[in-house]
Amino acid sequence: MIVPLHTILGVSAILFGIGVFGFLARRNIILMFVSVEVMLNAVNISLVGFSQYFQEPHGQVVALFVIAVAAAEAGVGLGLLIAINRNQTGSSVGDLTKLKW
Amino acid sequence: MTLLTGTFYYLAAASAGSALLAVTRKNPVHSMLWVLALFLHVAGIFLILGAEFLAAVQVIVYAGAILVFYLFVLMLLDLSAEESQSRFGTHWPFAAMVGSSFVILVWITQIERSESIATTTDPSHPLGSVADIGMALFGPFALPFEIASLILLAAIVGAIILARKRTAKK
């Protein structure tokens, strides 16, 4: 084992924290999606770390599913963004007040 | 510290730094380029952890397909109007607090120092080979694999329906 498990989990936690900060703080929808991708990458790192720790390929298979779901999320989210941009310009969440009561 | 351990610490530091730059740059295209750096460094971490197939998928799917998709959508939108606005909401200190509370998890992981299980790896049969992952995908994970393909199909149809220009019905 090259790196102990707690180091891998620490890297994963730092990346996840950065992703959470970006998702909550940014106002641009595209940058919020990118922060979600950062969080998914952090989870993938810990899954691969567990996979190496337990010497099982299952963690890597689950990470593969995470990548598939990330691709689906990007497709639907950016499709929504294009649909929103057809009616109004700007991709800031501050502009999306249609559902506000 | 061996060479591989040093490489791991470099990749970890570089991915954390590029992630931080990606979520804080003002220009969205610069953010995308830093995210590209993040994806490539994470692929390097996968390589060191013995997941060669996943590293290849990371480069092909994430850095190749998803990132190009994001860049295409960025080019469709008006960036100049975006850059004049402030990049963070007024609540960003709270967001920083929530984000750093996850970083506190690092210290919790340091308390429970894990000892590595005595690895009896057979060098002729390394973990993470494509054959291993293929056997797992079509053995115990066959149903989730089919569901993932269904999710991707639903995403394709949904994205087309959402982004298509609506034409008036006759």
PDB file of C-alpha atoms in Angstrom, chain B:
ATOM      1  CA  MET B   1       9.263   8.550   1.312  1.00  0.00           C
ATOM      2  CA  THR B   2       9.345   6.703  -1.927  1.00  0.00           C
ATOM      3  CA  LEU B   3       8.898   8.280  -5.312  1.00  0.00           C
ATOM      4  CA  LEU B   4       5.295   7.056  -5.618  1.00  0.00           C
ATOM      5  CA  THR B   5       4.340   8.481  -2.219  1.00  0.00           C
ATOM      6  CA  GLY B   6       5.851  11.834  -3.174  1.00  0.00           C
ATOM      7  CA  THR B   7       3.954  11.758  -6.448  1.00  0.00           C
ATOM      8  CA  PHE B   8       0.730  11.082  -4.545  1.00  0.00           C
ATOM      9  CA  TYR B   9       1.270  14.079  -2.265  1.00  0.00           C
ATOM     10  CA  TYR B  10       2.067  16.288  -5.274  1.00  0.00           C
ATOM     11  CA  LEU B  11      -1.125  15.115  -7.054  1.00  0.00           C
ATOM     12  CA  ALA B  12      -3.210  15.651  -3.910  1.00  0.00           C
ATOM     13  CA  ALA B  13      -1.889  19.178  -3.352  1.00  0.00           C
ATOM     14  CA  ALA B  14      -2.234  20.097  -7.018  1.00  0.00           C
ATOM     15  CA  SER B  15      -5.814  18.797  -7.216  1.00  0.00           C
ATOM     16  CA  ALA B  16      -6.820  20.693  -4.070  1.00  0.00           C
ATOM     17  CA  GLY B  17      -5.199  23.877  -5.414  1.00  0.00           C
ATOM     18  CA  SER B  18      -6.771  23.611  -8.854  1.00  0.00           C
ATOM     19  CA  ALA B  19     -10.181  22.865  -7.310  1.00  0.00           C
ATOM     20  CA  LEU B  20      -9.875  25.970  -5.144  1.00  0.00           C
ATOM     21  CA  LEU B  21      -8.900  28.062  -8.172  1.00  0.00           C
ATOM     22  CA  ALA B  22     -11.730  26.540 -10.221  1.00  0.00           C
ATOM     23  CA  VAL B  23     -14.430  27.614  -7.777  1.00  0.00           C
ATOM     24  CA  THR B  24     -12.999  31.105  -7.213  1.00  0.00           C
ATOM     25  CA  ARG B  25     -11.984  32.399 -10.683  1.00  0.00           C
ATOM     26  CA  LYS B  26     -14.118  35.192 -12.090  1.00  0.00           C
ATOM     27  CA  ASN B  27     -13.916  34.154 -15.739  1.00  0.00           C
ATOM     28  CA  PRO B  28     -15.909  30.910 -16.231  1.00  0.00           C
ATOM     29  CA  VAL B  29     -13.568  29.738 -19.015  1.00  0.00           C
ATOM     30  CA  HIS B  30     -10.595  30.007 -16.653  1.00  0.00           C
ATOM     31  CA  SER B  31     -12.600  27.969 -14.130  1.00  0.00           C
ATOM     32  CA  MET B  32     -13.136  25.298 -16.776  1.00  0.00           C
ATOM     33  CA  LEU B  33      -9.407  25.111 -17.491  1.00  0.00           C
ATOM     34  CA  TRP B  34      -8.642  24.694 -13.771  1.00  0.00           C
ATOM     35  CA  VAL B  35     -11.291  21.982 -13.586  1.00  0.00           C
ATOM     36  CA  LEU B  36      -9.507  20.266 -16.474  1.00  0.00           C
ATOM     37  CA  ALA B  37      -6.296  20.359 -14.401  1.00  0.00           C
ATOM     38  CA  LEU B  38      -8.250  18.932 -11.449  1.00  0.00           C
ATOM     39  CA  PHE B  39      -9.637  16.042 -13.525  1.00  0.00           C
ATOM     40  CA  LEU B  40      -6.203  15.128 -14.895  1.00  0.00           C
ATOM     41  CA  HIS B  41      -4.641  15.185 -11.426  1.00  0.00           C
ATOM     42  CA  VAL B  42      -7.461  13.033 -10.036  1.00  0.00           C
ATOM     43  CA  ALA B  43      -6.797  10.602 -12.891  1.00  0.00           C
ATOM     44  CA  GLY B  44      -3.186  10.503 -11.693  1.00  0.00           C
ATOM     45  CA  ILE B  45      -4.361   9.712  -8.145  1.00  0.00           C
ATOM     46  CA  PHE B  46      -6.447   6.849  -9.575  1.00  0.00           C
ATOM     47  CA  LEU B  47      -3.359   5.532 -11.365  1.00  0.00           C
ATOM     48  CA  ILE B  48      -1.323   5.544  -8.161  1.00  0.00           C
ATOM     49  CA  LEU B  49      -4.129   3.811  -6.259  1.00  0.00           C
ATOM     50  CA  GLY B  50      -4.129   1.002  -8.803  1.00  0.00           C
ATOM     51  CA  ALA B  51      -7.273   1.879 -10.750  1.00  0.00           C
ATOM     52  CA  GLU B  52      -5.891   2.075 -14.275  1.00  0.00           C
ATOM     53  CA  PHE B  53      -9.227   1.513 -15.999  1.00  0.00           C
ATOM     54  CA  LEU B  54     -10.913   4.211 -13.924  1.00  0.00           C
ATOM     55  CA  ALA B  55      -8.068   6.630 -14.721  1.00  0.00           C
ATOM     56  CA  ALA B  56      -8.631   6.061 -18.428  1.00  0.00           C
ATOM     57  CA  VAL B  57     -12.385   6.556 -18.004  1.00  0.00           C
ATOM     58  CA  GLN B  58     -11.721   9.724 -16.005  1.00  0.00           C
ATOM     59  CA  VAL B  59      -9.622  11.219 -18.810  1.00  0.00           C
ATOM     60  CA  ILE B  60     -11.917  10.096 -21.633  1.00  0.00           C
ATOM     61  CA  VAL B  61     -15.331  10.772 -20.091  1.00  0.00           C
ATOM     62  CA  TYR B  62     -14.663  13.631 -17.656  1.00  0.00           C
ATOM     63  CA  ALA B  63     -11.840  15.572 -19.291  1.00  0.00           C
ATOM     64  CA  GLY B  64     -12.875  14.589 -22.797  1.00  0.00           C
ATOM     65  CA  ALA B  65     -16.654  14.568 -22.968  1.00  0.00           C
ATOM     66  CA  ILE B  66     -18.179  16.336 -19.965  1.00  0.00           C
ATOM     67  CA  LEU B  67     -15.760  19.261 -19.941  1.00  0.00           C
ATOM     68  CA  VAL B  68     -16.145  19.905 -23.690  1.00  0.00           C
ATOM     69  CA  PHE B  69     -19.916  19.836 -23.136  1.00  0.00           C
ATOM     70  CA  TYR B  70     -19.603  22.487 -20.409  1.00  0.00           C
ATOM     71  CA  LEU B  71     -17.383  24.622 -22.653  1.00  0.00           C
ATOM     72  CA  PHE B  72     -19.888  24.411 -25.516  1.00  0.00           C
ATOM     73  CA  VAL B  73     -22.694  25.611 -23.250  1.00  0.00           C
ATOM     74  CA  LEU B  74     -20.460  28.399 -21.893  1.00  0.00           C
ATOM     75  CA  MET B  75     -19.900  29.629 -25.446  1.00  0.00           C
ATOM     76  CA  LEU B  76     -23.662  29.746 -26.044  1.00  0.00           C
ATOM     77  CA  LEU B  77     -24.180  32.074 -23.087  1.00  0.00           C
ATOM     78  CA  ASP B  78     -23.304  35.724 -22.649  1.00  0.00           C
ATOM     79  CA  LEU B  79     -20.093  35.775 -20.644  1.00  0.00           C
ATOM     80  CA  SER B  80     -19.437  39.501 -20.651  1.00  0.00           C
ATOM     81  CA  ALA B  81     -22.593  40.196 -18.668  1.00  0.00           C
ATOM     82  CA  GLU B  82     -21.569  37.490 -16.254  1.00  0.00           C
ATOM     83  CA  GLU B  83     -18.159  38.960 -15.511  1.00  0.00           C
ATOM     84  CA  SER B  84     -19.538  42.332 -14.492  1.00  0.00           C
ATOM     85  CA  GLN B  85     -21.501  40.779 -11.631  1.00  0.00           C
ATOM     86  CA  SER B  86     -20.000  39.744  -8.342  1.00  0.00           C
ATOM     87  CA  ARG B  87     -19.021  36.120  -8.410  1.00  0.00           C
ATOM     88  CA  PHE B  88     -20.104  35.210  -4.868  1.00  0.00           C
ATOM     89  CA  GLY B  89     -23.421  35.794  -3.177  1.00  0.00           C
ATOM     90  CA  THR B  90     -23.518  37.955  -0.081  1.00  0.00           C
ATOM     91  CA  HIS B  91     -23.761  34.790   2.019  1.00  0.00           C
ATOM     92  CA  TRP B  92     -20.354  33.495   1.020  1.00  0.00           C
ATOM     93  CA  PRO B  93     -18.874  33.519   4.582  1.00  0.00           C
ATOM     94  CA  PHE B  94     -21.509  30.980   5.618  1.00  0.00           C
ATOM     95  CA  ALA B  95     -20.662  28.874   2.574  1.00  0.00           C
ATOM     96  CA  ALA B  96     -17.002  29.030   3.557  1.00  0.00           C
ATOM     97  CA  MET B  97     -17.921  27.890   7.069  1.00  0.00           C
ATOM     98  CA  VAL B  98     -19.884  24.901   5.756  1.00  0.00           C
ATOM     99  CA  GLY B  99     -17.070  24.019   3.368  1.00  0.00           C
ATOM    100  CA  SER B 100     -14.403  24.217   6.048  1.00  0.00           C
ATOM    101  CA  SER B 101     -16.510  22.053   8.354  1.00  0.00           C
ATOM    102  CA  PHE B 102     -15.928  19.284   5.810  1.00  0.00           C
ATOM    103  CA  VAL B 103     -12.215  19.957   5.979  1.00  0.00           C
ATOM    104  CA  ILE B 104     -12.465  19.298   9.740  1.00  0.00           C
ATOM    105  CA  LEU B 105     -13.278  15.740   8.680  1.00  0.00           C
ATOM    106  CA  VAL B 106      -9.589  15.486   7.785  1.00  0.00           C
ATOM    107  CA  TRP B 107      -8.659  15.648  11.444  1.00  0.00           C
ATOM    108  CA  ILE B 108     -11.289  13.064  12.332  1.00  0.00           C
ATOM    109  CA  THR B 109      -9.787  10.729   9.753  1.00  0.00           C
ATOM    110  CA  GLN B 110      -6.358  11.299  11.297  1.00  0.00           C
ATOM    111  CA  ILE B 111      -7.594  10.191  14.740  1.00  0.00           C
ATOM    112  CA  GLU B 112      -8.628   6.749  13.554  1.00  0.00           C
ATOM    113  CA  ARG B 113      -5.297   5.864  12.073  1.00  0.00           C
ATOM    114  CA  SER B 114      -5.953   2.994   9.790  1.00  0.00           C
ATOM    115  CA  GLU B 115      -3.419   0.282   9.406  1.00  0.00           C
ATOM    116  CA  SER B 116      -3.277  -1.195   5.997  1.00  0.00           C
ATOM    117  CA  ILE B 117      -4.631  -4.693   5.734  1.00  0.00           C
ATOM    118  CA  ALA B 118      -1.868  -7.153   5.054  1.00  0.00           C
ATOM    119  CA  THR B 119      -2.091  -7.110   1.311  1.00  0.00           C
ATOM    120  CA  THR B 120      -1.474 -10.369  -0.375  1.00  0.00           C
ATOM    121  CA  THR B 121      -1.594  -9.092  -3.888  1.00  0.00           C
ATOM    122  CA  ASP B 122      -0.703 -11.436  -6.633  1.00  0.00           C
ATOM    123  CA  PRO B 123       1.487  -9.397  -8.987  1.00  0.00           C
ATOM    124  CA  SER B 124       0.336 -11.443 -11.960  1.00  0.00           C
ATOM    125  CA  HIS B 125      -3.262 -10.476 -11.182  1.00  0.00           C
ATOM    126  CA  PRO B 126      -3.299  -6.790 -10.190  1.00  0.00           C
ATOM    127  CA  LEU B 127      -6.376  -5.208  -8.706  1.00  0.00           C
ATOM    128  CA  GLY B 128      -8.289  -2.922 -11.018  1.00  0.00           C
ATOM    129  CA  SER B 129      -7.510  -4.758 -14.180  1.00  0.00           C
ATOM    130  CA  VAL B 130     -10.166  -4.457 -16.846  1.00  0.00           C
ATOM    131  CA  ALA B 131     -10.973  -8.159 -16.483  1.00  0.00           C
ATOM    132  CA  ASP B 132     -11.697  -7.761 -12.741  1.00  0.00           C
ATOM    133  CA  ILE B 133     -13.976  -4.786 -13.285  1.00  0.00           C
ATOM    134  CA  GLY B 134     -15.709  -6.493 -16.193  1.00  0.00           C
ATOM    135  CA  MET B 135     -16.408  -9.608 -14.123  1.00  0.00           C
ATOM    136  CA  ALA B 136     -17.805  -7.445 -11.300  1.00  0.00           C
ATOM    137  CA  LEU B 137     -19.883  -5.353 -13.729  1.00  0.00           C
ATOM    138  CA  PHE B 138     -21.543  -8.331 -15.365  1.00  0.00           C
ATOM    139  CA  GLY B 139     -21.666 -10.476 -12.226  1.00  0.00           C
ATOM    140  CA  PRO B 140     -22.917  -8.945  -8.959  1.00  0.00           C
ATOM    141  CA  PHE B 141     -23.420  -5.486 -10.479  1.00  0.00           C
ATOM    142  CA  ALA B 142     -25.395  -6.529 -13.569  1.00  0.00           C
ATOM    143  CA  LEU B 143     -28.666  -4.931 -12.450  1.00  0.00           C
ATOM    144  CA  PRO B 144     -27.119  -1.552 -11.416  1.00  0.00           C
ATOM    145  CA  PHE B 145     -25.219  -1.576 -14.716  1.00  0.00           C
ATOM    146  CA  GLU B 146     -28.454  -1.901 -16.695  1.00  0.00           C
ATOM    147  CA  ILE B 147     -30.087   0.791 -14.535  1.00  0.00           C
ATOM    148  CA  ALA B 148     -27.137   3.110 -15.278  1.00  0.00           C
ATOM    149  CA  SER B 149     -27.706   2.621 -19.009  1.00  0.00           C
ATOM    150  CA  LEU B 150     -31.400   3.396 -18.471  1.00  0.00           C
ATOM    151  CA  ILE B 151     -30.466   6.594 -16.568  1.00  0.00           C
ATOM    152  CA  LEU B 152     -28.200   7.665 -19.434  1.00  0.00           C
ATOM    153  CA  LEU B 153     -30.982   7.010 -21.974  1.00  0.00           C
ATOM    154  CA  ALA B 154     -33.426   9.050 -19.870  1.00  0.00           C
ATOM    155  CA  ALA B 155     -30.848  11.851 -19.632  1.00  0.00           C
ATOM    156  CA  ILE B 156     -30.355  11.878 -23.427  1.00  0.00           C
ATOM    157  CA  VAL B 157     -34.100  12.067 -24.093  1.00  0.00           C
ATOM    158  CA  GLY B 158     -34.641  14.612 -21.314  1.00  0.00           C
ATOM    159  CA  ALA B 159     -31.819  16.881 -22.485  1.00  0.00           C
ATOM    160  CA  ILE B 160     -33.141  16.874 -26.066  1.00  0.00           C
ATOM    161  CA  ILE B 161     -36.697  17.619 -24.941  1.00  0.00           C
ATOM    162  CA  LEU B 162     -35.569  20.404 -22.580  1.00  0.00           C
ATOM    163  CA  ALA B 163     -33.189  22.156 -24.966  1.00  0.00           C
ATOM    164  CA  ARG B 164     -35.274  21.806 -28.144  1.00  0.00           C
ATOM    165  CA  LYS B 165     -36.997  24.866 -29.530  1.00  0.00           C
ATOM    166  CA  ARG B 166     -40.700  24.521 -29.038  1.00  0.00           C
ATOM    167  CA  THR B 167     -42.674  24.857 -32.263  1.00  0.00           C
ATOM    168  CA  ALA B 168     -46.292  25.859 -32.316  1.00  0.00           C
ATOM    169  CA  LYS B 169     -48.635  22.922 -32.784  1.00  0.00           C
ATOM    170  CA  LYS B 170     -50.959  23.002 -35.715  1.00  0.00           C
TER     171      LYS B 170
END
